[in-house]
């Protein structure tokens, strides 16, 4: 083989090498582009999926909070209404009992007065003393009964107010715990999404290194 043939063959081999290198580089770049598109598509799908999951959780929690708040408010209003109704009934009963007591004692006093008037004028002094004592006794009995009724009504009112306050505190604590649980669940989903995206990217980088 002469020098001209050798140079020609060498040039031809060099051209073939360059063409092959360029073709392999183009194929490699196409493969990288395809993998990048696949990774981006998967990442977008995962992101949308996590976003939809978070939106569903947020909506469910909002509905649950709204429902819980409505139930709590309705329960509080119901208990307040029942308490007010019971207080009105107790006050009405108390007034009726006082009126009955007054009528009963007035009737007894009238009966006593009639009996003493019939006894004659010679018994007037004894009548006056006995009448005064009877009035004092009747007044003391009525006042004692009034105090007892007022004390009972006051105890019931304080107990009712305490029950309402405890109910409000319990409802508030339940709402705060629900909000805390919802926040923890949301943070857990975001952490899972971040870890999955990181793992996907690491796998993609590893595939690039293996090429």
GROMACS .gro file of C-alpha atoms in nm:
model
  211
    1UNK     CA    1   0.000   0.000   0.000
    2UNK     CA    2   0.140   0.336  -0.101
    3UNK     CA    3   0.126   0.655   0.100
    4UNK     CA    4  -0.166   0.800  -0.098
    5UNK     CA    5  -0.387   0.495  -0.040
    6UNK     CA    6  -0.297   0.493   0.329
    7UNK     CA    7  -0.383   0.861   0.374
    8UNK     CA    8  -0.708   0.814   0.187
    9UNK     CA    9  -0.807   0.519   0.404
   10UNK     CA   10  -0.705   0.708   0.718
   11UNK     CA   11  -0.914   1.009   0.618
   12UNK     CA   12  -1.210   0.783   0.539
   13UNK     CA   13  -1.181   0.609   0.878
   14UNK     CA   14  -1.156   0.944   1.053
   15UNK     CA   15  -1.472   1.066   0.877
   16UNK     CA   16  -1.654   0.747   0.970
   17UNK     CA   17  -1.547   0.792   1.334
   18UNK     CA   18  -1.669   1.153   1.345
   19UNK     CA   19  -1.999   1.063   1.182
   20UNK     CA   20  -2.047   0.774   1.423
   21UNK     CA   21  -1.959   0.994   1.721
   22UNK     CA   22  -2.201   1.265   1.612
   23UNK     CA   23  -2.477   1.011   1.557
   24UNK     CA   24  -2.419   0.850   1.898
   25UNK     CA   25  -2.415   1.193   2.062
   26UNK     CA   26  -2.744   1.285   1.896
   27UNK     CA   27  -2.901   0.957   2.005
   28UNK     CA   28  -2.770   1.007   2.357
   29UNK     CA   29  -2.912   1.361   2.366
   30UNK     CA   30  -3.248   1.236   2.236
   31UNK     CA   31  -3.253   0.971   2.507
   32UNK     CA   32  -3.169   1.230   2.773
   33UNK     CA   33  -3.446   1.457   2.642
   34UNK     CA   34  -3.693   1.169   2.648
   35UNK     CA   35  -3.599   1.076   3.005
   36UNK     CA   36  -3.621   1.440   3.111
   37UNK     CA   37  -3.971   1.463   2.961
   38UNK     CA   38  -4.073   1.141   3.135
   39UNK     CA   39  -3.937   1.270   3.466
   40UNK     CA   40  -4.112   1.606   3.422
   41UNK     CA   41  -4.440   1.435   3.331
   42UNK     CA   42  -4.419   1.206   3.632
   43UNK     CA   43  -4.327   1.496   3.861
   44UNK     CA   44  -4.616   1.706   3.728
   45UNK     CA   45  -4.859   1.417   3.777
   46UNK     CA   46  -4.735   1.354   4.131
   47UNK     CA   47  -4.753   1.725   4.215
   48UNK     CA   48  -5.106   1.754   4.078
   49UNK     CA   49  -5.208   1.438   4.262
   50UNK     CA   50  -5.071   1.570   4.593
   51UNK     CA   51  -5.228   1.911   4.534
   52UNK     CA   52  -5.567   1.751   4.469
   53UNK     CA   53  -5.527   1.532   4.778
   54UNK     CA   54  -5.447   1.838   4.990
   55UNK     CA   55  -5.742   2.028   4.840
   56UNK     CA   56  -5.974   1.737   4.919
   57UNK     CA   57  -5.842   1.718   5.275
   58UNK     CA   58  -5.876   2.096   5.318
   59UNK     CA   59  -6.231   2.091   5.186
   60UNK     CA   60  -6.325   1.793   5.405
   61UNK     CA   61  -6.177   1.962   5.711
   62UNK     CA   62  -6.352   2.289   5.632
   63UNK     CA   63  -6.684   2.108   5.600
   64UNK     CA   64  -6.618   1.913   5.919
   65UNK     CA   65  -6.520   2.228   6.109
   66UNK     CA   66  -6.828   2.406   5.979
   67UNK     CA   67  -7.052   2.113   6.073
   68UNK     CA   68  -6.888   2.083   6.417
   69UNK     CA   69  -6.922   2.457   6.479
   70UNK     CA   70  -7.287   2.452   6.372
   71UNK     CA   71  -7.359   2.154   6.596
   72UNK     CA   72  -7.179   2.318   6.887
   73UNK     CA   73  -7.363   2.648   6.839
   74UNK     CA   74  -7.696   2.470   6.804
   75UNK     CA   75  -7.628   2.266   7.118
   76UNK     CA   76  -7.530   2.577   7.314
   77UNK     CA   77  -7.839   2.766   7.192
   78UNK     CA   78  -8.056   2.467   7.276
   79UNK     CA   79  -7.915   2.437   7.627
   80UNK     CA   80  -7.944   2.811   7.684
   81UNK     CA   81  -8.305   2.800   7.565
   82UNK     CA   82  -8.383   2.502   7.787
   83UNK     CA   83  -8.218   2.670   8.084
   84UNK     CA   84  -8.409   2.995   8.030
   85UNK     CA   85  -8.732   2.799   7.991
   86UNK     CA   86  -8.667   2.604   8.311
   87UNK     CA   87  -8.581   2.925   8.498
   88UNK     CA   88  -8.905   3.085   8.378
   89UNK     CA   89  -9.098   2.779   8.491
   90UNK     CA   90  -8.930   2.786   8.831
   91UNK     CA   91  -9.001   3.158   8.869
   92UNK     CA   92  -9.364   3.109   8.766
   93UNK     CA   93  -9.397   2.819   9.010
   94UNK     CA   94  -9.232   3.028   9.280
   95UNK     CA   95  -9.473   3.319   9.220
   96UNK     CA   96  -9.771   3.085   9.218
   97UNK     CA   97  -9.660   2.922   9.543
   98UNK     CA   98  -9.612   3.264   9.704
   99UNK     CA   99  -9.957   3.370   9.588
  100UNK     CA  100 -10.107   3.047   9.721
  101UNK     CA  101  -9.926   3.094  10.052
  102UNK     CA  102 -10.054   3.451  10.082
  103UNK     CA  103 -10.408   3.346  10.005
  104UNK     CA  104 -10.386   3.059  10.253
  105UNK     CA  105 -10.246   3.275  10.533
  106UNK     CA  106 -10.492   3.556  10.459
  107UNK     CA  107 -10.775   3.307  10.473
  108UNK     CA  108 -10.649   3.174  10.805
  109UNK     CA  109 -10.612   3.526  10.941
  110UNK     CA  110 -10.964   3.613  10.832
  111UNK     CA  111 -11.093   3.299  10.998
  112UNK     CA  112 -10.908   3.386  11.318
  113UNK     CA  113 -11.034   3.745  11.304
  114UNK     CA  114 -11.389   3.626  11.258
  115UNK     CA  115 -11.351   3.382  11.546
  116UNK     CA  116 -11.216   3.647  11.781
  117UNK     CA  117 -11.478   3.901  11.684
  118UNK     CA  118 -11.742   3.648  11.774
  119UNK     CA  119 -11.580   3.594  12.115
  120UNK     CA  120 -11.682   3.943  12.232
  121UNK     CA  121 -11.526   4.266  12.340
  122UNK     CA  122 -11.404   4.129  12.674
  123UNK     CA  123 -11.149   3.920  12.482
  124UNK     CA  124 -11.017   4.212  12.271
  125UNK     CA  125 -10.683   4.242  12.455
  126UNK     CA  126 -10.617   3.871  12.424
  127UNK     CA  127 -10.730   3.887  12.064
  128UNK     CA  128 -10.491   4.173  11.980
  129UNK     CA  129 -10.195   3.995  12.135
  130UNK     CA  130 -10.278   3.665  11.969
  131UNK     CA  131 -10.342   3.839  11.635
  132UNK     CA  132 -10.008   4.020  11.648
  133UNK     CA  133  -9.826   3.696  11.731
  134UNK     CA  134 -10.007   3.513  11.452
  135UNK     CA  135  -9.916   3.784  11.200
  136UNK     CA  136  -9.553   3.773  11.309
  137UNK     CA  137  -9.548   3.395  11.276
  138UNK     CA  138  -9.714   3.411  10.935
  139UNK     CA  139  -9.470   3.679  10.818
  140UNK     CA  140  -9.172   3.479  10.943
  141UNK     CA  141  -9.296   3.164  10.769
  142UNK     CA  142  -9.346   3.348  10.439
  143UNK     CA  143  -9.006   3.518  10.459
  144UNK     CA  144  -8.831   3.189  10.537
  145UNK     CA  145  -9.003   3.015  10.246
  146UNK     CA  146  -8.908   3.306  10.016
  147UNK     CA  147  -8.543   3.286  10.124
  148UNK     CA  148  -8.535   2.909  10.071
  149UNK     CA  149  -8.689   2.942   9.724
  150UNK     CA  150  -8.452   3.222   9.625
  151UNK     CA  151  -8.149   3.024   9.743
  152UNK     CA  152  -8.262   2.719   9.547
  153UNK     CA  153  -8.319   2.931   9.236
  154UNK     CA  154  -7.977   3.093   9.275
  155UNK     CA  155  -7.806   2.753   9.310
  156UNK     CA  156  -7.975   2.624   8.998
  157UNK     CA  157  -7.881   2.938   8.802
  158UNK     CA  158  -7.513   2.906   8.901
  159UNK     CA  159  -7.511   2.536   8.813
  160UNK     CA  160  -7.667   2.609   8.472
  161UNK     CA  161  -7.415   2.883   8.394
  162UNK     CA  162  -7.129   2.651   8.496
  163UNK     CA  163  -7.262   2.376   8.267
  164UNK     CA  164  -7.287   2.617   7.972
  165UNK     CA  165  -6.932   2.744   8.029
  166UNK     CA  166  -6.796   2.389   8.047
  167UNK     CA  167  -6.978   2.298   7.725
  168UNK     CA  168  -6.829   2.598   7.545
  169UNK     CA  169  -6.479   2.510   7.669
  170UNK     CA  170  -6.519   2.151   7.553
  171UNK     CA  171  -6.640   2.259   7.208
  172UNK     CA  172  -6.351   2.502   7.176
  173UNK     CA  173  -6.100   2.233   7.279
  174UNK     CA  174  -6.248   1.991   7.023
  175UNK     CA  175  -6.220   2.249   6.746
  176UNK     CA  176  -5.860   2.331   6.839
  177UNK     CA  177  -5.767   1.960   6.844
  178UNK     CA  178  -5.936   1.909   6.506
  179UNK     CA  179  -5.743   2.202   6.359
  180UNK     CA  180  -5.419   2.061   6.503
  181UNK     CA  181  -5.488   1.714   6.358
  182UNK     CA  182  -5.567   1.866   6.019
  183UNK     CA  183  -5.240   2.066   6.024
  184UNK     CA  184  -5.039   1.755   6.117
  185UNK     CA  185  -5.201   1.555   5.838
  186UNK     CA  186  -5.131   1.831   5.588
  187UNK     CA  187  -4.765   1.853   5.694
  188UNK     CA  188  -4.734   1.474   5.669
  189UNK     CA  189  -4.868   1.477   5.312
  190UNK     CA  190  -4.630   1.757   5.215
  191UNK     CA  191  -4.336   1.568   5.367
  192UNK     CA  192  -4.433   1.253   5.177
  193UNK     CA  193  -4.461   1.449   4.854
  194UNK     CA  194  -4.121   1.612   4.909
  195UNK     CA  195  -3.957   1.277   4.987
  196UNK     CA  196  -4.109   1.115   4.678
  197UNK     CA  197  -3.995   1.402   4.454
  198UNK     CA  198  -3.645   1.381   4.603
  199UNK     CA  199  -3.634   1.004   4.549
  200UNK     CA  200  -3.753   1.043   4.188
  201UNK     CA  201  -3.487   1.305   4.118
  202UNK     CA  202  -3.216   1.090   4.276
  203UNK     CA  203  -3.324   0.795   4.063
  204UNK     CA  204  -3.316   1.012   3.753
  205UNK     CA  205  -2.966   1.143   3.836
  206UNK     CA  206  -2.847   0.789   3.902
  207UNK     CA  207  -2.980   0.681   3.562
  208UNK     CA  208  -2.788   0.966   3.402
  209UNK     CA  209  -2.468   0.859   3.576
  210UNK     CA  210  -2.516   0.501   3.463
  211UNK     CA  211  -2.538   0.605   3.095
   0.00000   0.00000   0.00000
